[in-house]
Short mmCIF file of C-alpha atoms in Angstrom, two decimals:
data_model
loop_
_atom_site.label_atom_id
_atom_site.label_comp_id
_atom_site.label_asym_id
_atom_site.label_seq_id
_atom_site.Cartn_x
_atom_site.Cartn_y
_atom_site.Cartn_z
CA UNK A 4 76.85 138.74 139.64
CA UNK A 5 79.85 136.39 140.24
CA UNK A 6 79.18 133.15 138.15
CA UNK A 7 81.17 129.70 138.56
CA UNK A 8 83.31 128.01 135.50
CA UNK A 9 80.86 125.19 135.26
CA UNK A 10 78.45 127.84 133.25
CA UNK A 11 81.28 128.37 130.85
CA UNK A 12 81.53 124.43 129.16
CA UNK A 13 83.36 125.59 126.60
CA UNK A 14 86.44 126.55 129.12
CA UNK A 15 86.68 122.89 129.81
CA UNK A 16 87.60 122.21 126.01
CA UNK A 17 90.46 123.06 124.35
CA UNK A 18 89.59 122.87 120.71
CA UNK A 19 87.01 125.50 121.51
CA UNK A 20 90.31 127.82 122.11
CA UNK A 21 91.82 126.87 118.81
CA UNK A 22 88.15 127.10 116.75
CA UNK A 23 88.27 130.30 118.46
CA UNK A 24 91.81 131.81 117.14
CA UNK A 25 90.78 130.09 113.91
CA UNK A 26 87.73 131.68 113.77
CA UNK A 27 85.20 129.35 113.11
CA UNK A 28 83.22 130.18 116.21
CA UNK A 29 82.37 133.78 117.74
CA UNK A 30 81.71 134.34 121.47
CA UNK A 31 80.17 137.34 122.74
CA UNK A 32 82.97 138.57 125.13
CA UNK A 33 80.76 141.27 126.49
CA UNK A 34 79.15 138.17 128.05
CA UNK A 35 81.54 137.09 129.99
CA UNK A 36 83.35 140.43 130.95
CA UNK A 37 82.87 139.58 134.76
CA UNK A 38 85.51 136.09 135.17
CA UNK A 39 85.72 134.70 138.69
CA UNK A 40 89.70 135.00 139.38
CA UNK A 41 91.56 132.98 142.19
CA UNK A 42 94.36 134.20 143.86
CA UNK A 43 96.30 132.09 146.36
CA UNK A 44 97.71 134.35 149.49
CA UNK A 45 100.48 132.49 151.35
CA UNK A 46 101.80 130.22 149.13
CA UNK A 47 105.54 130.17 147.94
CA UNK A 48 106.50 131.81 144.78
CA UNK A 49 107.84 129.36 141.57
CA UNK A 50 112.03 131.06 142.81
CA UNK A 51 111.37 130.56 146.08
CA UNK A 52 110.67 126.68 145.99
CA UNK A 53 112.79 125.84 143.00
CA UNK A 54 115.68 127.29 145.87
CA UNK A 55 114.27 125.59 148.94
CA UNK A 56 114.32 122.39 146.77
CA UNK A 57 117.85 122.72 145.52
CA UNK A 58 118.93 123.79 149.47
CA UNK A 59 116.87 120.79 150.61
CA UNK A 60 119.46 118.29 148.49
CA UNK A 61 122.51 120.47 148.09
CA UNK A 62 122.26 120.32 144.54
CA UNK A 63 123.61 122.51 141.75
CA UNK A 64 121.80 124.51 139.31
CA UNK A 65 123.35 121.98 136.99
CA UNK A 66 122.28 119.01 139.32
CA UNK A 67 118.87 119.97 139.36
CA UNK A 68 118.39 120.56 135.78
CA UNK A 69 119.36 117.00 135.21
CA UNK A 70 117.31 115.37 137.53
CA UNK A 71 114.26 117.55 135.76
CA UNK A 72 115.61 117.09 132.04
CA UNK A 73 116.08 120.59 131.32
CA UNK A 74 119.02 122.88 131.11
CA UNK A 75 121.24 124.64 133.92
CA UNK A 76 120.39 128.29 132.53
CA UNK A 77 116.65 127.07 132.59
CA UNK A 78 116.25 126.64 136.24
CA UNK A 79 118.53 129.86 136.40
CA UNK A 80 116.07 131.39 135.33
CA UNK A 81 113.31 129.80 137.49
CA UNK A 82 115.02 131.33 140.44
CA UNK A 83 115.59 134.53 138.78
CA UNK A 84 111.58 134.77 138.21
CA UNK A 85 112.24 135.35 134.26
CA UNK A 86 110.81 132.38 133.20
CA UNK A 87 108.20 129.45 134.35
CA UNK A 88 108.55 125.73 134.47
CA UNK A 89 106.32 123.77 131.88
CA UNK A 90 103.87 121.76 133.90
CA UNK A 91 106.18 118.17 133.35
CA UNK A 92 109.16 120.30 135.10
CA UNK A 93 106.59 121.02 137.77
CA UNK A 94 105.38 117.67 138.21
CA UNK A 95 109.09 116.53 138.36
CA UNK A 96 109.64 119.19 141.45
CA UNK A 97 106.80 118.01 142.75
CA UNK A 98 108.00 114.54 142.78
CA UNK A 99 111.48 115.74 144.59
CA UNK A 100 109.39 117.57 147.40
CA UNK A 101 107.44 114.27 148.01
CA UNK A 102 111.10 112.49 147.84
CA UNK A 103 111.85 115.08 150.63
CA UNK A 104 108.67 114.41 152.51
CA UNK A 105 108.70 111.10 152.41
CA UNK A 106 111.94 110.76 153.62
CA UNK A 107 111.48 113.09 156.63
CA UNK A 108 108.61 111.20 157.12
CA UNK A 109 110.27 107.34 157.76
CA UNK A 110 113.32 108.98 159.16
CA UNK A 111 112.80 111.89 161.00
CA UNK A 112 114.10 115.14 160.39
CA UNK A 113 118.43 114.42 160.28
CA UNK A 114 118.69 110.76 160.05
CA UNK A 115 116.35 111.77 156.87
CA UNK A 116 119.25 114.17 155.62
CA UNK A 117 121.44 111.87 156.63
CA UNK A 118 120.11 108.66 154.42
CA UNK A 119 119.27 111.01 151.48
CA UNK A 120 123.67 111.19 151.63
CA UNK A 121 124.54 107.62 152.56
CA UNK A 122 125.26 105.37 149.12
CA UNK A 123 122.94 102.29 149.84
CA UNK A 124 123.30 99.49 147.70
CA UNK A 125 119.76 99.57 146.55
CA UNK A 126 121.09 102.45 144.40
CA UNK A 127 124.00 100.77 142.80
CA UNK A 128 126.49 102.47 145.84
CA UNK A 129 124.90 105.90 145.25
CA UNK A 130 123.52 107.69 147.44
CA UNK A 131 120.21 108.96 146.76
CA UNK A 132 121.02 112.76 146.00
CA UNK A 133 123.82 111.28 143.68
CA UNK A 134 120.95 108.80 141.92
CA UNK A 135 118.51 111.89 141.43
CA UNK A 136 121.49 113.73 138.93
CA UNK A 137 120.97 110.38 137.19
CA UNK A 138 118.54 110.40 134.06
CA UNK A 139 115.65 108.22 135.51
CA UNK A 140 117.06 108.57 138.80
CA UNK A 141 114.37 110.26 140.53
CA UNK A 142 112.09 107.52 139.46
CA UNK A 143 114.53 105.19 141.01
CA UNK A 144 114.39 107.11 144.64
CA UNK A 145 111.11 107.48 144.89
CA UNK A 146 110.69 104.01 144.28
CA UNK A 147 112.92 102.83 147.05
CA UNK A 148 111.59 104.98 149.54
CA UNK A 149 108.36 103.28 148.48
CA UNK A 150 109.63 99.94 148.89
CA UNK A 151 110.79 101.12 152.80
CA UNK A 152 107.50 102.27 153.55
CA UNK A 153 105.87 99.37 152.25
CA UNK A 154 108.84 96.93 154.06
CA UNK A 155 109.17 95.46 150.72
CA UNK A 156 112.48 93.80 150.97
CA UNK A 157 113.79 96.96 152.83
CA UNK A 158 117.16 95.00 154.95
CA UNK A 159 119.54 95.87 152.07
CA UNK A 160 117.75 99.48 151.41
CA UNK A 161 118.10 101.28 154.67
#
């Protein structure tokens, strides 16, 4: 009998994990030896991205890893598959895809490639793929293409 994770409560807390390895609480595993598991066909792996993101910018190993706050030999070993990025490093790709998105989105497909290289003043000169190697830059993009969807201000951003 397959059962759902809202008959298991104490999945949804994590102290219960750490009372657990502490043990101040026991749990009959023989219980729960039948756990529903998901597995997601079709999507891309963690490598496979972390390269289509880097391809997507023409950034460096090095570039990357500084727009994300972690090291070069880090997302090295993203795309070798050795290692995993920590959920903020996942987030932060997350925020470069919807960077890439977005801009395909107000400019179409190579004018998009093509603003994501032009240094725009709302940047300080820099072009956007320059700003994201910037701490804080990413922020800073994102926020711009914001203000062009939005047409907040937008004649010196474009």
């Amino acid at each position: 009998m397959r059962q759902s994770l809202t008959e298991f409560p104490h999945y949804r807390n994590d102290s219960f994990l750490l009372d657990i390895c502490l043990g101040i609480c026991h749990i009959d595993f023989e219980k729960y030896k039948t756990m529903p598991v998901t597995v997601r066909k079709g999507k891309a792996n963690v490598e496979d991205r972390v390269r289509v993101i880097r391809a997507a910018f023409s950034l460096s190993q090095e570039a990357l890893a500084r727009a994300l706050g972690v090291s070069s030999r880090t997302v090295a070993r993203w795309e070798e598959g050795t290692a995993s990025p920590s959920p903020l490093a996942l987030v932060r790709l997350q925020h470069l895809n919807k960077i890439r998105e977005k801009a395909r989105r107000l400019f179409q497909g190579k004018e998009a490639d093509a603003w994501l290289r032009t240094p725009n003043p709302a940047l300080r000169g820099y072009s956007p793929v320059e700003q994201l190697r910037a701490p804080g830059g990413l922020e800073e993009v994102a926020d711009l293409l914001g203000r062009i969807e939005w047409d907040l201000s937008t004649s010196c951003y474009r």
